[in-house]
PDB file of C-alpha atoms in Angstrom:
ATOM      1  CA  UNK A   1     140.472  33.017  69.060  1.00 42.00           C
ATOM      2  CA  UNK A   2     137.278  35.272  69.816  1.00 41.00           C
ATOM      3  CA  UNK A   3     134.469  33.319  72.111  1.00 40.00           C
ATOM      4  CA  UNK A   4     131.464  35.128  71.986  1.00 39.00           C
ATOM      5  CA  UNK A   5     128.651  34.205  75.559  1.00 35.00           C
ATOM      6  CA  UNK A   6     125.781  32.689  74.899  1.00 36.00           C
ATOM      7  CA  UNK A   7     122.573  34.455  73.093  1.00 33.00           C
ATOM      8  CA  UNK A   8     119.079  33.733  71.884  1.00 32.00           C
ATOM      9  CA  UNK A   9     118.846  36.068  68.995  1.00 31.00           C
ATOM     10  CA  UNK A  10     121.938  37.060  67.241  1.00 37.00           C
ATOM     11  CA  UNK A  11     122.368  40.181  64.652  1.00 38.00           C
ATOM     12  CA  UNK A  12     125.017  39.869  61.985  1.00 42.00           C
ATOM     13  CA  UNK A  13     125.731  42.469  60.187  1.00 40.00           C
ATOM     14  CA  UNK A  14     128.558  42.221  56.679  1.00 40.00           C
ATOM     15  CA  UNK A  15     129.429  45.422  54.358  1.00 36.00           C
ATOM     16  CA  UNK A  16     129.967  43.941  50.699  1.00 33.00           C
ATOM     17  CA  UNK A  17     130.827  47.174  47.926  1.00 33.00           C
ATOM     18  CA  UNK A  18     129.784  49.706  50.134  1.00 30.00           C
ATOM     19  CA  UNK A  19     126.525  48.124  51.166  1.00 30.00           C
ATOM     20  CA  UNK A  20     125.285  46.972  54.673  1.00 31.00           C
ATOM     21  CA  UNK A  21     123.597  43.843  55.046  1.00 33.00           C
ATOM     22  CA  UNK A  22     122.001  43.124  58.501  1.00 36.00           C
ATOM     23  CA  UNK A  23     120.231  39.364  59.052  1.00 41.00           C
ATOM     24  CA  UNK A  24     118.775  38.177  62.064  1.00 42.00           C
ATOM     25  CA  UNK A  25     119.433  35.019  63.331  1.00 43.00           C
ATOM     26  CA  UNK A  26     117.202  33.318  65.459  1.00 39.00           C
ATOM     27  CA  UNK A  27     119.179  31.078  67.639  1.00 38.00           C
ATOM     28  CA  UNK A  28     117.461  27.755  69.484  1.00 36.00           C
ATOM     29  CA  UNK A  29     118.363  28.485  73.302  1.00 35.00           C
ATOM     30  CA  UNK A  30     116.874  25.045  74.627  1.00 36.00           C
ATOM     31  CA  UNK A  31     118.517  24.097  78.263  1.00 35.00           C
ATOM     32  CA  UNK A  32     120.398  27.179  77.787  1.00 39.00           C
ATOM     33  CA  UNK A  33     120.586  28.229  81.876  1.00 39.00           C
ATOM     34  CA  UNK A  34     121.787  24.206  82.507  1.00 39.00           C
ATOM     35  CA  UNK A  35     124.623  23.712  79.696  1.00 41.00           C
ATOM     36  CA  UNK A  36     125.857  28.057  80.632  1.00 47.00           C
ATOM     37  CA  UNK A  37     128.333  26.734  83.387  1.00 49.00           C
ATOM     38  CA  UNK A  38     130.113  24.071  80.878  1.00 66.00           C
ATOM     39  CA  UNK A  39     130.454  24.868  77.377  1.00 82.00           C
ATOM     40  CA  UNK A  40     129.769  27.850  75.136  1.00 92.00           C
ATOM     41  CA  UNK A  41     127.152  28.406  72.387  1.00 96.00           C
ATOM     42  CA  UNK A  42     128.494  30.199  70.532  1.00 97.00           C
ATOM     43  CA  UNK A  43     132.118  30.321  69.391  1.00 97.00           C
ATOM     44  CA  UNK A  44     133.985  32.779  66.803  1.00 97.00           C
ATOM     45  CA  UNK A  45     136.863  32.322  65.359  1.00 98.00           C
ATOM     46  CA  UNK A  46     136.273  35.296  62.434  1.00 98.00           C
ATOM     47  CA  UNK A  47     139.144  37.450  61.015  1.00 98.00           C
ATOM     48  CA  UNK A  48     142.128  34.650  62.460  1.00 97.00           C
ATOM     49  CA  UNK A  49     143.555  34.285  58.772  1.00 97.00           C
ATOM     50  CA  UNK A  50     143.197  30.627  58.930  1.00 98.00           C
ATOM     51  CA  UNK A  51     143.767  27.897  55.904  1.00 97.00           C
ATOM     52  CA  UNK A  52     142.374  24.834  58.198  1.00 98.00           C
ATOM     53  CA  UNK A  53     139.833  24.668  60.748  1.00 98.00           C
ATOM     54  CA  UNK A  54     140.515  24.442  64.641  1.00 97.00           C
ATOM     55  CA  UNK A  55     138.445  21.466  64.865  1.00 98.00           C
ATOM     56  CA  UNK A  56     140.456  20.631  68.499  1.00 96.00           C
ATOM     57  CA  UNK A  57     138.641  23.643  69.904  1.00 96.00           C
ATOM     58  CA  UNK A  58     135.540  23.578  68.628  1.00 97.00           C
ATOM     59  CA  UNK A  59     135.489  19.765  68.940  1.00 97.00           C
ATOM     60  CA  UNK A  60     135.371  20.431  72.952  1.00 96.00           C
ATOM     61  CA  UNK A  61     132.130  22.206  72.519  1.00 96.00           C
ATOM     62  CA  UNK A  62     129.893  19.765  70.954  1.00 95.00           C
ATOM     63  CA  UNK A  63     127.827  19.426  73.629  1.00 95.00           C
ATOM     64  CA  UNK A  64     126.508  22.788  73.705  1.00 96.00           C
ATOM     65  CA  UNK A  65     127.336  24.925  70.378  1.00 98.00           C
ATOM     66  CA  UNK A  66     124.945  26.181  68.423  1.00 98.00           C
ATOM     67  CA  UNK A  67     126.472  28.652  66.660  1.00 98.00           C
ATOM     68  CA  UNK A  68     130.125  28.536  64.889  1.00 98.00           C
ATOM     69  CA  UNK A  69     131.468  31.556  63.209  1.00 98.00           C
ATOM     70  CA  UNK A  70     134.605  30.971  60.906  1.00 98.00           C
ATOM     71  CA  UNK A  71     133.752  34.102  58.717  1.00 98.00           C
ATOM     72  CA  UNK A  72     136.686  36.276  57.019  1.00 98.00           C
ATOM     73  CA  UNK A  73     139.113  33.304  56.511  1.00 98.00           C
ATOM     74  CA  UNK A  74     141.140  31.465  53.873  1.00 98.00           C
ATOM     75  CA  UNK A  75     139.002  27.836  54.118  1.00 98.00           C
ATOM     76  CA  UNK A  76     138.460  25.665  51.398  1.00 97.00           C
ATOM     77  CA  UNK A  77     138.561  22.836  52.951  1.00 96.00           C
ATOM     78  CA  UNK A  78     135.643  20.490  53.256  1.00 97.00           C
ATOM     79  CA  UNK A  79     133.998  20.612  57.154  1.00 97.00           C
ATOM     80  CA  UNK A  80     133.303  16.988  57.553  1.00 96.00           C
ATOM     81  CA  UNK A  81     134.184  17.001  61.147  1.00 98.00           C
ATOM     82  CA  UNK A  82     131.688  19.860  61.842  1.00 98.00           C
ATOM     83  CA  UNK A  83     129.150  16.737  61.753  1.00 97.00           C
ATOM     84  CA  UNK A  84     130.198  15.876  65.500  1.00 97.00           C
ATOM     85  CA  UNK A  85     128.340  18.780  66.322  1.00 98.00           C
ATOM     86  CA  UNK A  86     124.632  17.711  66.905  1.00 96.00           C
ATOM     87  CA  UNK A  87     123.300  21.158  68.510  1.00 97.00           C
ATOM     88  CA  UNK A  88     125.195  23.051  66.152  1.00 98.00           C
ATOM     89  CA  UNK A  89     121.859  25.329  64.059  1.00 98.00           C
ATOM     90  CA  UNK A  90     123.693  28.068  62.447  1.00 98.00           C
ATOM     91  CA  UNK A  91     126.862  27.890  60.534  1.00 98.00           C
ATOM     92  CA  UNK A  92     128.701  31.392  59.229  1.00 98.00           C
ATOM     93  CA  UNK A  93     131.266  31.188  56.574  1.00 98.00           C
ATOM     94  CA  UNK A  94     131.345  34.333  55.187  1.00 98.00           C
ATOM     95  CA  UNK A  95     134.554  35.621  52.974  1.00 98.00           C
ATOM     96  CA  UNK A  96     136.274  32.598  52.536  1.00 98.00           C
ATOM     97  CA  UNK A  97     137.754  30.147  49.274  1.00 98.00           C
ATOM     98  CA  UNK A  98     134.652  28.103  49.110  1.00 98.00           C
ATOM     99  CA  UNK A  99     133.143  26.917  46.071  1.00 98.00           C
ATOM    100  CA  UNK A 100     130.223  25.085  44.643  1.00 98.00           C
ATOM    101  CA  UNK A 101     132.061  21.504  45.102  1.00 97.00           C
ATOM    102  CA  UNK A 102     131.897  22.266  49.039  1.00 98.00           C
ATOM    103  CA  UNK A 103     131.551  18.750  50.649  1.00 98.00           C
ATOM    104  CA  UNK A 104     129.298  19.495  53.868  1.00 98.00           C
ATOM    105  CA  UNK A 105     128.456  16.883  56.651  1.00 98.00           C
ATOM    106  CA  UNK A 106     124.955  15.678  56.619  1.00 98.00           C
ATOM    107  CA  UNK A 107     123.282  17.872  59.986  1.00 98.00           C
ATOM    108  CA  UNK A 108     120.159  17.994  60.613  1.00 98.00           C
ATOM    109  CA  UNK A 109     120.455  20.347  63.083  1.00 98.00           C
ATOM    110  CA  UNK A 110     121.699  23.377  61.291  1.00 98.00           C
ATOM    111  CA  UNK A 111     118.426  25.624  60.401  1.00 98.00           C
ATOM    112  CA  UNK A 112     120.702  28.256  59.218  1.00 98.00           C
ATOM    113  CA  UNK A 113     123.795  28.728  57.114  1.00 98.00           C
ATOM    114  CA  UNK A 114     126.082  32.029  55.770  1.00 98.00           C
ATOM    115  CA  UNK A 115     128.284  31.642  53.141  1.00 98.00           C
ATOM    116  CA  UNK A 116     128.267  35.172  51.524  1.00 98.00           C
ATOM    117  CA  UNK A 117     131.517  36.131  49.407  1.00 97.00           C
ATOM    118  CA  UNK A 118     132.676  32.762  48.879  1.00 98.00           C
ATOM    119  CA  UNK A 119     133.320  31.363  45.018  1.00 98.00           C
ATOM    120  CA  UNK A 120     130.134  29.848  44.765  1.00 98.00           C
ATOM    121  CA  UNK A 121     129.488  29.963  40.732  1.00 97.00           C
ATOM    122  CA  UNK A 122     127.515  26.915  39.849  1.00 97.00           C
ATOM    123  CA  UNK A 123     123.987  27.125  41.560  1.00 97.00           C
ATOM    124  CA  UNK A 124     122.633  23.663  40.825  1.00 97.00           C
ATOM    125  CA  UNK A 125     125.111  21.864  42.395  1.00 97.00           C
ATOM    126  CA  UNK A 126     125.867  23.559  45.478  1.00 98.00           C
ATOM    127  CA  UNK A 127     121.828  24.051  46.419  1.00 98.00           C
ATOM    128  CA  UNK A 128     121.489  20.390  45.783  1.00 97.00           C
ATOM    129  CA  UNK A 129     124.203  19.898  48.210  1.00 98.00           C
ATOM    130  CA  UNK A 130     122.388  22.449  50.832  1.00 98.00           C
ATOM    131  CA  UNK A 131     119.386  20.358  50.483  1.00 97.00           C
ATOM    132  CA  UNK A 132     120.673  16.923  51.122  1.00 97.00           C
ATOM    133  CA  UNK A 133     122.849  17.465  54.013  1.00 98.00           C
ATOM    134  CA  UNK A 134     120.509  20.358  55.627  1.00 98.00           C
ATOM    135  CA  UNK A 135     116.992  19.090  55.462  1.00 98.00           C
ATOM    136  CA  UNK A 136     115.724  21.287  58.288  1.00 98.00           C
ATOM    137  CA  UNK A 137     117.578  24.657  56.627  1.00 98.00           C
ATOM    138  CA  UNK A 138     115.059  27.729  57.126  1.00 98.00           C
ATOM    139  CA  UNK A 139     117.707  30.818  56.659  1.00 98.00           C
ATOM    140  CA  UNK A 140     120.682  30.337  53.689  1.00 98.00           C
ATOM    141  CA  UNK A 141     122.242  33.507  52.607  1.00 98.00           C
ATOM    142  CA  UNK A 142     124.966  33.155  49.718  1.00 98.00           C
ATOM    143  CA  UNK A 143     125.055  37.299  48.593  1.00 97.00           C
ATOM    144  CA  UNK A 144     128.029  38.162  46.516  1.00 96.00           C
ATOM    145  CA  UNK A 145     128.923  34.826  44.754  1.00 97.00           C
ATOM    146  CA  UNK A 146     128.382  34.229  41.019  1.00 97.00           C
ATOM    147  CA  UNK A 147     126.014  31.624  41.527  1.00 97.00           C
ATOM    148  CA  UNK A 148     123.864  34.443  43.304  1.00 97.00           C
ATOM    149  CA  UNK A 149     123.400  37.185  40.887  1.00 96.00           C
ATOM    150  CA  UNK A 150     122.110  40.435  41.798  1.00 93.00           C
ATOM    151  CA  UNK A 151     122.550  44.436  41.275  1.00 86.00           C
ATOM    152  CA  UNK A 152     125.867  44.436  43.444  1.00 83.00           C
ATOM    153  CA  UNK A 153     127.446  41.852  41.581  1.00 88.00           C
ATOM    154  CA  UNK A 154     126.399  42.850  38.344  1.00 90.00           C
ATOM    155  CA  UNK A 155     123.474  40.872  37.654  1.00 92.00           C
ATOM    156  CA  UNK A 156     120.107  41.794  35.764  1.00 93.00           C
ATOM    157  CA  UNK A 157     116.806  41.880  37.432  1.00 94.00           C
ATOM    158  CA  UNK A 158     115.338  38.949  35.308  1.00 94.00           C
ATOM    159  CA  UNK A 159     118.725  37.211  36.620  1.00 96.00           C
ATOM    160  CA  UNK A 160     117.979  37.538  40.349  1.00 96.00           C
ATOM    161  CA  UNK A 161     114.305  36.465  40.018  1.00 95.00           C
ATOM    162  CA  UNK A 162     115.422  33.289  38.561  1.00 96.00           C
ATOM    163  CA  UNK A 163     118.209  32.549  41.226  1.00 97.00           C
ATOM    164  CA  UNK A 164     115.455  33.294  43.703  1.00 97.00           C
ATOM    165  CA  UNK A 165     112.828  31.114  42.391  1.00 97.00           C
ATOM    166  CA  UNK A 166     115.199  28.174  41.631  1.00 97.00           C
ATOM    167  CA  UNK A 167     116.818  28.365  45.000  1.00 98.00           C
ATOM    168  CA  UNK A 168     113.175  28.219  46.407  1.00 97.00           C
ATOM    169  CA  UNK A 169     111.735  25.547  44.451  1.00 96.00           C
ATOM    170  CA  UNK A 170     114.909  22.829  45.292  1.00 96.00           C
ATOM    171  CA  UNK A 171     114.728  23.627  48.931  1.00 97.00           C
ATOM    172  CA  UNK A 172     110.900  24.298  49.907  1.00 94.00           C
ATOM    173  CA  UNK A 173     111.418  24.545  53.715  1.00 96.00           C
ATOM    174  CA  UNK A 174     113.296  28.211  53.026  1.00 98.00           C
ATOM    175  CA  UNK A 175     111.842  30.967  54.906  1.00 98.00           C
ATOM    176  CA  UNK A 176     114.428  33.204  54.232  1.00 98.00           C
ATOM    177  CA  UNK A 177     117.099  33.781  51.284  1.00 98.00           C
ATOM    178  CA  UNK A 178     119.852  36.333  51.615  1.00 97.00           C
ATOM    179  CA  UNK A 179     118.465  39.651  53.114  1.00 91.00           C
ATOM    180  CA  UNK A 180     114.786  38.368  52.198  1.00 96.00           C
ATOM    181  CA  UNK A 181     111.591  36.429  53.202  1.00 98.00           C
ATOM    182  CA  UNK A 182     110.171  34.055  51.108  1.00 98.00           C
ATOM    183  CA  UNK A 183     106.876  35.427  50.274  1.00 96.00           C
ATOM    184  CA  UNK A 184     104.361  32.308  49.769  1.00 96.00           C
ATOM    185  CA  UNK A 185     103.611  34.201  45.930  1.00 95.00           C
ATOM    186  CA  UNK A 186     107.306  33.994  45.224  1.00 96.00           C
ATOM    187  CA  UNK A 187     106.617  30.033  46.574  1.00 96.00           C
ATOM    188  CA  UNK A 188     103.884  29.162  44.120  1.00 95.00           C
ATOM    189  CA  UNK A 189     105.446  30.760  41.569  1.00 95.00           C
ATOM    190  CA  UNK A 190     109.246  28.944  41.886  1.00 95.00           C
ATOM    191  CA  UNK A 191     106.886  25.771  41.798  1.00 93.00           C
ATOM    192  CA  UNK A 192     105.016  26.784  38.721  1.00 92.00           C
ATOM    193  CA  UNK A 193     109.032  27.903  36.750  1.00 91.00           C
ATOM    194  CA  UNK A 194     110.975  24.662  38.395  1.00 90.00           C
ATOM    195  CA  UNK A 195     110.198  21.395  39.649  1.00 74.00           C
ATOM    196  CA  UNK A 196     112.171  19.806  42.246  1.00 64.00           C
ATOM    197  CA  UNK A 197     115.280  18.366  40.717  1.00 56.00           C
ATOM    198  CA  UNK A 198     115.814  14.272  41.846  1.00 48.00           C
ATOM    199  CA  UNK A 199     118.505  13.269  39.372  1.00 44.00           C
ATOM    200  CA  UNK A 200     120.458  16.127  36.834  1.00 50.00           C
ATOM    201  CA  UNK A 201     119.313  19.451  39.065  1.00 47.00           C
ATOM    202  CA  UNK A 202     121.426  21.414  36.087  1.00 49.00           C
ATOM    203  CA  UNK A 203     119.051  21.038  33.738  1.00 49.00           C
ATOM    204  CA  UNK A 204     116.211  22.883  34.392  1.00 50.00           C
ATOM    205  CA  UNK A 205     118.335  26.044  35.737  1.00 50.00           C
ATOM    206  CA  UNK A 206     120.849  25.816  32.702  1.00 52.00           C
ATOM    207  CA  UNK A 207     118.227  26.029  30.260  1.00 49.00           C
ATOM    208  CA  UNK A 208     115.910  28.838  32.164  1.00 52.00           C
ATOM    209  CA  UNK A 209     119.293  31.404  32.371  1.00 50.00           C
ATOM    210  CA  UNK A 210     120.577  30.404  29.352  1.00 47.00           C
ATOM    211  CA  UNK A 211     117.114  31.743  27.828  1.00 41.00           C
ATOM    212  CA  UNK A 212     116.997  34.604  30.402  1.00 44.00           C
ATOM    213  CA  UNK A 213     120.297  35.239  28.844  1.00 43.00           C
ATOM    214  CA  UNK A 214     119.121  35.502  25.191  1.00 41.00           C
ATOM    215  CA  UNK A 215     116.469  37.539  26.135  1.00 39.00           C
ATOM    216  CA  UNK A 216     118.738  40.064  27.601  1.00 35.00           C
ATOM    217  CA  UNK A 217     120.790  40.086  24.706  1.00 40.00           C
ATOM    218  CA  UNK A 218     118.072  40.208  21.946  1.00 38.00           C
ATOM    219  CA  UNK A 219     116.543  43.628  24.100  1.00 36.00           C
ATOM    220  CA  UNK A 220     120.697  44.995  23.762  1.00 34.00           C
ATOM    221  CA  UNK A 221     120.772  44.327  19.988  1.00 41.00           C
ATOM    222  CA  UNK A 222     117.248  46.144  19.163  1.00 39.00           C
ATOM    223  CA  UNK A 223     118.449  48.723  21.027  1.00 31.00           C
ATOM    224  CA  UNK A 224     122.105  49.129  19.536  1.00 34.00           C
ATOM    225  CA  UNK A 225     119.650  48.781  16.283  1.00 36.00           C
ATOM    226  CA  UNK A 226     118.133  51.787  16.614  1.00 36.00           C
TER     227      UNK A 226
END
């Protein structure tokens, strides 16, 4: 087990194919100087090879962590117990087994959440998940899952754009998505292509990549045409 000290604004950096990815994370520091002296705020328990969280040691923490690193494991497990942690604001679960079905706590308290290289492939039903137990997310960052296509994955341009905008219309509080801000153009616009989805969030995304989908393809034929 790695226990990092206490910080106000953290830099994590992840290589995926090659590629450096640097976010900052801005990390609420309130009654830092009074809690220092009896529990940490940040804990990491990264590269440990672990199937199940060590909820008995982050468990002791709740009263001051803020940030919980469990990045480079073999989870799939659902973290209901993370919920016990009311100051907990960023949550890093980079490189594990987790999936679109991921059962989260409901926290108000977490503003930001990494879960990069995971086996995320269905996007309406995981962001609908983000944005029921995370009302107060500003910072999610999902890079190299299927549900988050993109150049280093092997996903088309017209592909991204719509992950982007889709991601951004069902959670409108997002300031930033993977290694970029939300620009308030790229706002309007995800309004404009999707409306917020209340009951069957599927549809409106299945239908908009299933057409960006034909698209692509009908461009590949004209072009094998000729």
């Amino acid at each position: 087990m790695i226990i990092l000290q206490p910080f106000q604004v953290g830099r994590s950096s992840r290589s995926y194919g090659g590629t450096l990815y640097v976010m900052d994370l801005q990390i609420s520091v309130e009654h830092k100087q009074a809690n220092q002296s009896s529990g940490f705020h940040w804990l990491s328990f990264a590269y440990q090879g672990m199937t199940e969280i060590p909820y008995d040691s982050i468990l002791t923490q709740s009263d001051t962590l803020e940030v919980l690193d469990l990045s480079y494991n073999i989870l799939d497990e659902n973290p209901a117990r993370l919920g016990r942690l009311e100051k907990l604001s960023t949550l890093i679960l980079d490189s594990n087994n987790y999936t679109s079905h991921i059962k989260f706590p409901y926290m108000p308290s977490i503003t930001a959440l990494c879960i990069n290289k995971n086996k995320i492939n269905n996007l309406p039903v995981f962001v609908e998940e983000i944005r029921r137990k995370f009302p107060n997310i500003k910072i999610l960052s999902m890079m190299n899952n299927e549900a988050a296509p993109s150049y280093f994955n092997g996903g088309s341009l017209s592909q991204y754009i719509d992950y982007r905008l889709y991601v951004i219309s069902q959670i409108p509080g997002l300031e930033i998505l993977d290694d970029t801000e939300v620009m308030e153009k790229e706002r309007a616009e995800a309004r404009k292509t999707y409306r917020l989805q209340q009951s069957h969030p599927s549809s409106s995304w299945k239908k908009k990549s299933d057409l960006s989908r034909k698209q692509i393809q009908r461009k590949s034929d004209g072009i094998v045409r000729r």
